[in-house]
Amino acid sequence: MSAHNSTPAKGGTRRKFLKGASVAAAGATALAMPNISRAETVVLKMQGAWGAKDIFNDMALEYVDRVNKMAGGRLQIEYLIAGAVVKPFSVLDAVHEGVLDGGHHVTVYWYGKHKAASLFGTGPYFGWNAAQGLAWIHAGGGKELYNELINDILGLNVVGFFAMPMPTQPLGWFKTKPEGPDDLRGLKYRTVGLAADLFQKMGLSVAQLPGGEILPAMERGVIDAFEFNNPTSDSRFGAQDVAKNYMLGSYHQATEYFEIIFNKSKFNSLPAEHQAILQYAAEAASTSNLATGLDNYSRDLQILQSEHGVKVYRTASSILEAQLAAWDELLADLTQDPFFAKVVESQKAWVKRVVFYELYNAADQRLAYEHFFGKLDI
């Protein structure tokens, strides 16, 4: 090729190179700075069922914080404490009606609509724990049954997710230590959900109260004893000021989790990526909530004993056996409902397989604990 012909070729090559570099730079900019919608941030108004001082409120905020950070400013949850808009037991109705966009509570707070609601958090004790129960929701058919209940049976305009496999809830707070089931009969006792039916079978008179009403009811003599959930929540509202006997271990609520709900119409109006954030932030918060719970519950149990003179006892096996017998009676009644029976059948099939594996495979915690820390007196 002659020199005369080479000059234009070089210039053309240079122009092509610069043009290509410009396109590449533009592409890199597009990757680094995607085309973000300039629409206003979507703000979802969510109310919890928890007072400002309750550790459950802290756990709700862990969920909200994860959503807000992952959504990158295009979606934001504005969180409100219990009573800001509606009372704790009215959160579901408010979300269904669109008064609230979302709610953070537990299914047992609306089991009056259908007793099967309690199966998704405070159901019969078949020998499983809350981690195994949450696994049933995710992998054992529980999620599908939950959706059938809220959408097909109750017709609720709600979508829900679950988080936080709660440690077994204590039998609760008593002015006098109950040695056996006879000591429970006739007591006026606070609990909620199917546990209310359970303790009524055991001869107690039950009052279903939200957490914020427990202490005043105890002080006025409306109730003689109560359970709420855990050493931290209990101590923060002052349980130790009205009773000194704390009974740990029970079969009334051993598989509970938070239910995080959104108005379905509002949820469906969101982009798919925001729907995914709302869903999977629940799984992220579940891990965080459990860590927060184990850290605080264990510490506050020690404080209740060392600083407040609370006597901590393991619930007598005779009371646990009486609870199982009461569950048998209760299930015989409740499984007359076809849907309730279907959920129980699904749970039993899951427990029979999963807990069989766990019982054979799990390390003996007590043997190892006592090896390093000494014998327990329970």
Short mmCIF file of C-alpha atoms in Angstrom, two decimals:
data_model
loop_
_atom_site.label_atom_id
_atom_site.label_comp_id
_atom_site.label_asym_id
_atom_site.label_seq_id
_atom_site.Cartn_x
_atom_site.Cartn_y
_atom_site.Cartn_z
CA MET A 1 0.00 0.00 0.00
CA SER A 2 1.41 3.44 -0.96
CA ALA A 3 2.14 6.22 1.52
CA HIS A 4 -0.50 8.38 -0.13
CA ASN A 5 -3.18 5.79 0.54
CA SER A 6 -1.98 4.98 4.10
CA THR A 7 -2.74 8.37 5.64
CA PRO A 8 -6.51 8.28 5.26
CA ALA A 9 -6.50 4.69 6.45
CA LYS A 10 -4.69 5.67 9.64
CA GLY A 11 -7.01 8.57 10.22
CA GLY A 12 -10.04 6.33 9.70
CA THR A 13 -8.67 3.77 12.06
CA ARG A 14 -8.10 6.45 14.69
CA ARG A 15 -11.64 7.82 14.27
CA LYS A 16 -13.07 4.30 14.55
CA PHE A 17 -10.99 3.68 17.66
CA LEU A 18 -12.15 6.91 19.30
CA LYS A 19 -15.74 6.16 18.38
CA GLY A 20 -15.42 2.64 19.82
CA ALA A 21 -13.82 3.98 22.98
CA SER A 22 -16.65 6.47 23.33
CA VAL A 23 -19.25 3.71 23.02
CA ALA A 24 -17.36 1.55 25.50
CA ALA A 25 -17.13 4.42 27.96
CA ALA A 26 -20.83 5.08 27.60
CA GLY A 27 -21.52 1.40 28.20
CA ALA A 28 -19.33 1.40 31.29
CA THR A 29 -21.15 4.46 32.59
CA ALA A 30 -24.47 2.75 32.00
CA LEU A 31 -23.25 -0.24 33.98
CA ALA A 32 -21.94 1.92 36.79
CA MET A 33 -24.94 4.21 36.81
CA PRO A 34 -28.02 2.31 35.63
CA ASN A 35 -31.04 4.16 34.39
CA ILE A 36 -32.74 4.80 37.73
CA SER A 37 -36.36 5.86 37.80
CA ARG A 38 -36.87 9.43 38.93
CA ALA A 39 -40.25 8.56 40.43
CA GLU A 40 -40.75 9.47 44.07
CA THR A 41 -39.78 6.95 46.73
CA VAL A 42 -42.57 4.55 47.64
CA VAL A 43 -43.18 4.76 51.38
CA LEU A 44 -44.98 1.88 53.11
CA LYS A 45 -46.58 2.61 56.46
CA MET A 46 -46.11 -0.40 58.76
CA GLN A 47 -47.26 -0.78 62.36
CA GLY A 48 -46.02 -3.35 64.82
CA ALA A 49 -47.91 -4.98 67.67
CA TRP A 50 -45.18 -4.05 70.12
CA GLY A 51 -44.53 -1.23 72.55
CA ALA A 52 -41.47 0.98 72.09
CA LYS A 53 -39.53 -0.78 74.89
CA ASP A 54 -40.27 -4.36 73.82
CA ILE A 55 -37.38 -6.25 72.25
CA PHE A 56 -39.87 -7.38 69.60
CA ASN A 57 -39.98 -3.74 68.52
CA ASP A 58 -36.20 -3.86 68.13
CA MET A 59 -36.58 -6.99 66.02
CA ALA A 60 -39.22 -5.36 63.83
CA LEU A 61 -36.80 -2.49 63.24
CA GLU A 62 -34.11 -4.97 62.19
CA TYR A 63 -36.45 -6.05 59.40
CA VAL A 64 -37.28 -2.46 58.45
CA ASP A 65 -33.61 -1.49 58.43
CA ARG A 66 -32.76 -4.33 56.04
CA VAL A 67 -35.54 -3.42 53.65
CA ASN A 68 -34.64 0.25 53.61
CA LYS A 69 -30.95 -0.37 53.01
CA MET A 70 -31.47 -2.98 50.29
CA ALA A 71 -34.06 -0.91 48.43
CA GLY A 72 -31.56 1.82 47.61
CA GLY A 73 -33.84 4.73 48.32
CA ARG A 74 -36.63 3.73 45.95
CA LEU A 75 -38.66 1.91 48.64
CA GLN A 76 -38.90 2.81 52.31
CA ILE A 77 -40.82 1.43 55.28
CA GLU A 78 -42.03 3.94 57.84
CA TYR A 79 -42.43 1.96 61.05
CA LEU A 80 -44.90 2.79 63.83
CA ILE A 81 -45.19 1.28 67.31
CA ALA A 82 -48.27 -0.45 68.71
CA GLY A 83 -51.27 1.81 69.06
CA ALA A 84 -49.99 4.51 66.71
CA VAL A 85 -52.85 3.74 64.32
CA VAL A 86 -54.64 0.65 65.67
CA LYS A 87 -54.45 -1.65 68.68
CA PRO A 88 -52.11 -4.69 68.50
CA PHE A 89 -54.89 -7.21 67.85
CA SER A 90 -56.27 -5.07 64.99
CA VAL A 91 -53.15 -4.93 62.81
CA LEU A 92 -54.38 -7.57 60.34
CA ASP A 93 -57.70 -5.82 59.75
CA ALA A 94 -55.94 -2.49 59.21
CA VAL A 95 -53.59 -4.01 56.63
CA HIS A 96 -56.43 -5.85 54.89
CA GLU A 97 -58.43 -2.63 54.62
CA GLY A 98 -55.45 -0.55 53.50
CA VAL A 99 -55.43 1.64 56.60
CA LEU A 100 -51.87 0.34 57.03
CA ASP A 101 -49.61 -0.89 54.24
CA GLY A 102 -47.91 -3.43 56.46
CA GLY A 103 -47.83 -5.02 59.89
CA HIS A 104 -45.40 -6.85 62.16
CA HIS A 105 -47.10 -9.18 64.64
CA VAL A 106 -47.97 -12.87 65.15
CA THR A 107 -50.76 -14.97 63.64
CA VAL A 108 -52.15 -15.81 67.05
CA TYR A 109 -53.35 -12.20 67.32
CA TRP A 110 -56.01 -12.90 64.67
CA TYR A 111 -56.87 -16.52 65.38
CA GLY A 112 -60.41 -15.36 66.19
CA LYS A 113 -61.00 -15.29 62.43
CA HIS A 114 -60.04 -18.96 62.11
CA LYS A 115 -58.40 -21.12 64.76
CA ALA A 116 -56.07 -22.59 62.15
CA ALA A 117 -54.25 -19.24 62.24
CA SER A 118 -52.72 -20.37 65.51
CA LEU A 119 -51.16 -23.35 63.73
CA PHE A 120 -48.78 -20.92 62.04
CA GLY A 121 -47.07 -20.02 65.27
CA THR A 122 -48.74 -21.30 68.44
CA GLY A 123 -50.07 -24.73 67.57
CA PRO A 124 -49.98 -28.16 69.20
CA TYR A 125 -46.67 -29.45 70.43
CA PHE A 126 -45.66 -32.56 68.47
CA GLY A 127 -42.04 -32.59 69.68
CA TRP A 128 -40.69 -29.93 67.34
CA ASN A 129 -39.05 -26.57 67.87
CA ALA A 130 -39.57 -23.24 66.11
CA ALA A 131 -36.64 -23.70 63.72
CA GLN A 132 -38.20 -26.94 62.53
CA GLY A 133 -41.58 -25.22 62.34
CA LEU A 134 -40.20 -22.38 60.24
CA ALA A 135 -38.60 -24.98 57.97
CA TRP A 136 -42.06 -26.57 57.58
CA ILE A 137 -43.41 -23.21 56.41
CA HIS A 138 -40.62 -22.78 53.86
CA ALA A 139 -40.14 -26.37 52.67
CA GLY A 140 -42.87 -28.60 54.09
CA GLY A 141 -46.02 -27.12 52.61
CA GLY A 142 -46.78 -24.61 55.35
CA LYS A 143 -46.50 -21.56 53.10
CA GLU A 144 -49.03 -22.97 50.67
CA LEU A 145 -51.45 -23.81 53.48
CA TYR A 146 -51.02 -20.35 54.97
CA ASN A 147 -51.85 -18.78 51.59
CA GLU A 148 -54.88 -21.04 51.27
CA LEU A 149 -56.11 -19.83 54.66
CA ILE A 150 -55.64 -16.10 54.15
CA ASN A 151 -56.60 -15.96 50.47
CA ASP A 152 -59.05 -18.77 49.70
CA ILE A 153 -60.79 -19.35 53.04
CA LEU A 154 -60.73 -15.89 54.64
CA GLY A 155 -60.45 -13.79 51.49
CA LEU A 156 -57.96 -11.39 53.05
CA ASN A 157 -56.25 -8.78 50.91
CA VAL A 158 -52.93 -9.66 52.54
CA VAL A 159 -49.60 -11.27 51.68
CA GLY A 160 -47.40 -12.52 54.51
CA PHE A 161 -43.92 -13.77 55.36
CA PHE A 162 -42.42 -15.34 58.49
CA ALA A 163 -39.30 -14.60 60.52
CA MET A 164 -37.58 -15.45 63.81
CA PRO A 165 -37.86 -19.01 65.16
CA MET A 166 -38.65 -18.06 68.74
CA PRO A 167 -37.18 -20.07 71.61
CA THR A 168 -39.73 -22.04 73.61
CA GLN A 169 -41.95 -19.72 75.58
CA PRO A 170 -41.90 -20.14 79.38
CA LEU A 171 -44.93 -21.34 81.30
CA GLY A 172 -44.71 -17.91 82.84
CA TRP A 173 -44.92 -15.89 86.03
CA PHE A 174 -46.59 -17.06 89.23
CA LYS A 175 -46.93 -15.68 92.74
CA THR A 176 -46.58 -19.23 94.06
CA LYS A 177 -44.59 -21.93 92.31
CA PRO A 178 -46.92 -24.55 90.75
CA GLU A 179 -45.66 -28.04 91.57
CA GLY A 180 -48.16 -29.86 89.38
CA PRO A 181 -51.30 -29.43 87.26
CA ASP A 182 -53.55 -29.27 90.34
CA ASP A 183 -51.84 -26.02 91.33
CA LEU A 184 -52.87 -24.46 88.03
CA ARG A 185 -56.59 -25.24 88.22
CA GLY A 186 -58.72 -22.21 88.97
CA LEU A 187 -56.00 -19.65 88.27
CA LYS A 188 -56.84 -16.58 86.17
CA TYR A 189 -54.12 -16.77 83.56
CA ARG A 190 -53.08 -14.64 80.58
CA THR A 191 -52.18 -16.27 77.28
CA VAL A 192 -53.39 -16.07 73.67
CA GLY A 193 -54.46 -18.25 70.75
CA LEU A 194 -54.87 -21.99 70.99
CA ALA A 195 -52.92 -21.83 74.25
CA ALA A 196 -56.04 -20.20 75.69
CA ASP A 197 -58.09 -23.24 74.68
CA LEU A 198 -55.35 -25.51 76.01
CA PHE A 199 -55.24 -23.98 79.48
CA GLN A 200 -59.03 -23.85 79.68
CA LYS A 201 -58.95 -27.62 79.12
CA MET A 202 -56.56 -27.77 82.07
CA GLY A 203 -59.00 -25.91 84.31
CA LEU A 204 -57.64 -22.36 84.19
CA SER A 205 -59.67 -19.22 83.54
CA VAL A 206 -57.98 -17.46 80.63
CA ALA A 207 -57.76 -13.77 79.70
CA GLN A 208 -56.36 -12.91 76.27
CA LEU A 209 -54.51 -9.62 76.59
CA PRO A 210 -51.86 -7.82 74.51
CA GLY A 211 -48.49 -7.35 76.19
CA GLY A 212 -49.08 -3.77 77.29
CA GLU A 213 -52.15 -4.72 79.33
CA ILE A 214 -50.62 -7.60 81.28
CA LEU A 215 -48.97 -5.72 84.15
CA PRO A 216 -52.00 -3.53 85.01
CA ALA A 217 -54.22 -6.63 84.94
CA MET A 218 -51.84 -8.42 87.32
CA GLU A 219 -51.71 -5.43 89.66
CA ARG A 220 -55.52 -5.15 89.77
CA GLY A 221 -55.99 -8.88 90.36
CA VAL A 222 -57.71 -9.40 87.01
CA ILE A 223 -55.19 -12.23 86.45
CA ASP A 224 -53.19 -14.35 88.91
CA ALA A 225 -50.45 -15.51 86.55
CA PHE A 226 -49.34 -14.97 82.97
CA GLU A 227 -47.01 -15.76 80.15
CA PHE A 228 -45.89 -13.41 77.40
CA ASN A 229 -42.81 -14.69 75.60
CA ASN A 230 -39.25 -14.39 76.93
CA PRO A 231 -37.07 -13.02 79.76
CA THR A 232 -36.28 -9.77 77.92
CA SER A 233 -39.79 -8.79 76.88
CA ASP A 234 -41.11 -9.88 80.28
CA SER A 235 -38.54 -7.96 82.29
CA ARG A 236 -38.85 -4.81 80.18
CA PHE A 237 -42.52 -4.42 81.07
CA GLY A 238 -41.85 -5.22 84.73
CA ALA A 239 -42.99 -8.82 85.21
CA GLN A 240 -40.50 -9.19 88.07
CA ASP A 241 -42.32 -6.48 90.00
CA VAL A 242 -45.58 -8.44 90.28
CA ALA A 243 -44.35 -12.05 90.60
CA LYS A 244 -41.10 -13.76 91.58
CA ASN A 245 -41.55 -17.36 90.37
CA TYR A 246 -40.59 -17.82 86.72
CA MET A 247 -41.40 -21.22 85.23
CA LEU A 248 -39.31 -22.14 82.16
CA GLY A 249 -40.29 -24.82 79.66
CA SER A 250 -43.79 -25.44 78.36
CA TYR A 251 -45.71 -27.11 75.54
CA HIS A 252 -48.22 -24.31 75.04
CA GLN A 253 -46.22 -22.15 72.59
CA ALA A 254 -43.00 -23.78 71.43
CA THR A 255 -43.05 -23.02 67.70
CA GLU A 256 -43.84 -19.33 67.21
CA TYR A 257 -42.51 -16.79 64.68
CA PHE A 258 -43.29 -13.25 63.58
CA GLU A 259 -45.78 -12.75 60.76
CA ILE A 260 -44.82 -9.81 58.51
CA ILE A 261 -47.78 -8.77 56.38
CA PHE A 262 -48.54 -6.31 53.59
CA ASN A 263 -51.69 -5.15 51.90
CA LYS A 264 -51.82 -7.41 48.85
CA SER A 265 -53.00 -4.73 46.42
CA LYS A 266 -50.19 -2.44 47.53
CA PHE A 267 -47.65 -5.27 47.38
CA ASN A 268 -48.73 -6.28 43.87
CA SER A 269 -48.35 -2.70 42.66
CA LEU A 270 -44.64 -2.73 43.51
CA PRO A 271 -41.87 -3.70 41.07
CA ALA A 272 -40.79 -7.34 41.27
CA GLU A 273 -37.43 -6.43 42.80
CA HIS A 274 -39.13 -4.56 45.64
CA GLN A 275 -41.48 -7.46 46.27
CA ALA A 276 -38.42 -9.70 46.49
CA ILE A 277 -36.74 -7.36 48.96
CA LEU A 278 -39.81 -7.37 51.22
CA GLN A 279 -39.90 -11.17 51.09
CA TYR A 280 -36.23 -12.00 51.48
CA ALA A 281 -35.53 -9.32 54.06
CA ALA A 282 -37.73 -11.44 56.32
CA GLU A 283 -35.28 -14.31 55.95
CA ALA A 284 -32.35 -11.98 56.66
CA ALA A 285 -34.09 -10.52 59.71
CA SER A 286 -34.88 -14.04 60.91
CA THR A 287 -31.20 -14.74 61.43
CA SER A 288 -30.59 -11.34 63.00
CA ASN A 289 -33.64 -11.61 65.26
CA LEU A 290 -32.58 -15.00 66.60
CA ALA A 291 -29.09 -13.74 67.40
CA THR A 292 -30.54 -10.68 69.12
CA GLY A 293 -32.97 -12.86 71.05
CA LEU A 294 -30.48 -15.45 72.28
CA ASP A 295 -28.05 -12.74 73.35
CA ASN A 296 -30.63 -10.71 75.27
CA TYR A 297 -32.84 -13.50 76.64
CA SER A 298 -29.93 -15.34 78.23
CA ARG A 299 -28.42 -12.18 79.71
CA ASP A 300 -31.71 -10.89 81.08
CA LEU A 301 -32.52 -14.24 82.67
CA GLN A 302 -29.30 -13.91 84.66
CA ILE A 303 -30.20 -10.33 85.63
CA LEU A 304 -33.68 -11.37 86.77
CA GLN A 305 -32.08 -13.86 89.13
CA SER A 306 -29.13 -11.83 90.38
CA GLU A 307 -30.65 -8.35 90.62
CA HIS A 308 -34.40 -8.85 91.07
CA GLY A 309 -34.64 -11.92 93.27
CA VAL A 310 -36.56 -13.94 90.71
CA LYS A 311 -36.59 -17.68 91.31
CA VAL A 312 -36.24 -19.63 88.08
CA TYR A 313 -37.62 -23.17 87.88
CA ARG A 314 -38.01 -25.82 85.24
CA THR A 315 -41.71 -26.65 84.73
CA ALA A 316 -42.60 -29.98 86.32
CA SER A 317 -42.93 -32.95 83.98
CA SER A 318 -46.41 -33.62 85.40
CA ILE A 319 -47.55 -30.23 84.04
CA LEU A 320 -45.99 -30.98 80.65
CA GLU A 321 -47.77 -34.35 80.56
CA ALA A 322 -51.05 -32.64 81.44
CA GLN A 323 -50.48 -30.22 78.56
CA LEU A 324 -50.00 -33.09 76.12
CA ALA A 325 -53.20 -34.72 77.34
CA ALA A 326 -55.02 -31.41 76.91
CA TRP A 327 -53.64 -31.08 73.37
CA ASP A 328 -55.07 -34.53 72.60
CA GLU A 329 -58.53 -33.42 73.75
CA LEU A 330 -58.30 -30.12 71.94
CA LEU A 331 -57.17 -31.68 68.67
CA ALA A 332 -60.05 -34.13 68.76
CA ASP A 333 -62.40 -31.14 68.70
CA LEU A 334 -60.53 -28.84 66.35
CA THR A 335 -59.75 -31.38 63.65
CA GLN A 336 -63.46 -31.65 62.94
CA ASP A 337 -62.74 -28.64 60.74
CA PRO A 338 -61.36 -30.03 57.43
CA PHE A 339 -58.80 -27.30 56.85
CA PHE A 340 -57.53 -27.41 60.44
CA ALA A 341 -57.18 -31.18 60.08
CA LYS A 342 -55.28 -30.77 56.80
CA VAL A 343 -52.74 -28.43 58.38
CA VAL A 344 -52.25 -30.71 61.40
CA GLU A 345 -51.76 -33.71 59.09
CA SER A 346 -49.10 -31.79 57.17
CA GLN A 347 -47.33 -30.75 60.38
CA LYS A 348 -47.36 -34.25 61.83
CA ALA A 349 -45.91 -35.73 58.65
CA TRP A 350 -43.13 -33.13 58.74
CA VAL A 351 -42.38 -33.65 62.43
CA LYS A 352 -42.38 -37.43 62.15
CA ARG A 353 -39.69 -37.30 59.46
CA VAL A 354 -37.65 -34.25 60.47
CA VAL A 355 -37.59 -34.71 64.25
CA PHE A 356 -36.78 -38.42 63.82
CA TYR A 357 -33.62 -37.30 62.06
CA GLU A 358 -32.91 -34.59 64.64
CA LEU A 359 -33.41 -36.84 67.67
CA TYR A 360 -31.04 -39.46 66.35
CA ASN A 361 -28.48 -36.99 65.04
CA ALA A 362 -28.42 -34.02 67.42
CA ALA A 363 -25.51 -33.74 69.83
CA ASP A 364 -26.39 -34.24 73.50
CA GLN A 365 -26.25 -30.64 74.71
CA ARG A 366 -26.65 -31.38 78.39
CA LEU A 367 -23.86 -33.97 78.49
CA ALA A 368 -21.40 -31.52 76.95
CA TYR A 369 -22.65 -28.53 78.96
CA GLU A 370 -22.26 -30.36 82.28
CA HIS A 371 -18.81 -31.61 81.24
CA PHE A 372 -17.56 -28.03 80.94
CA PHE A 373 -19.74 -26.08 83.38
CA GLY A 374 -20.86 -28.55 86.04
CA LYS A 375 -24.07 -30.35 86.87
CA LEU A 376 -27.40 -28.61 86.50
CA ASP A 377 -29.94 -28.86 89.28
CA ILE A 378 -32.93 -29.33 86.95
#
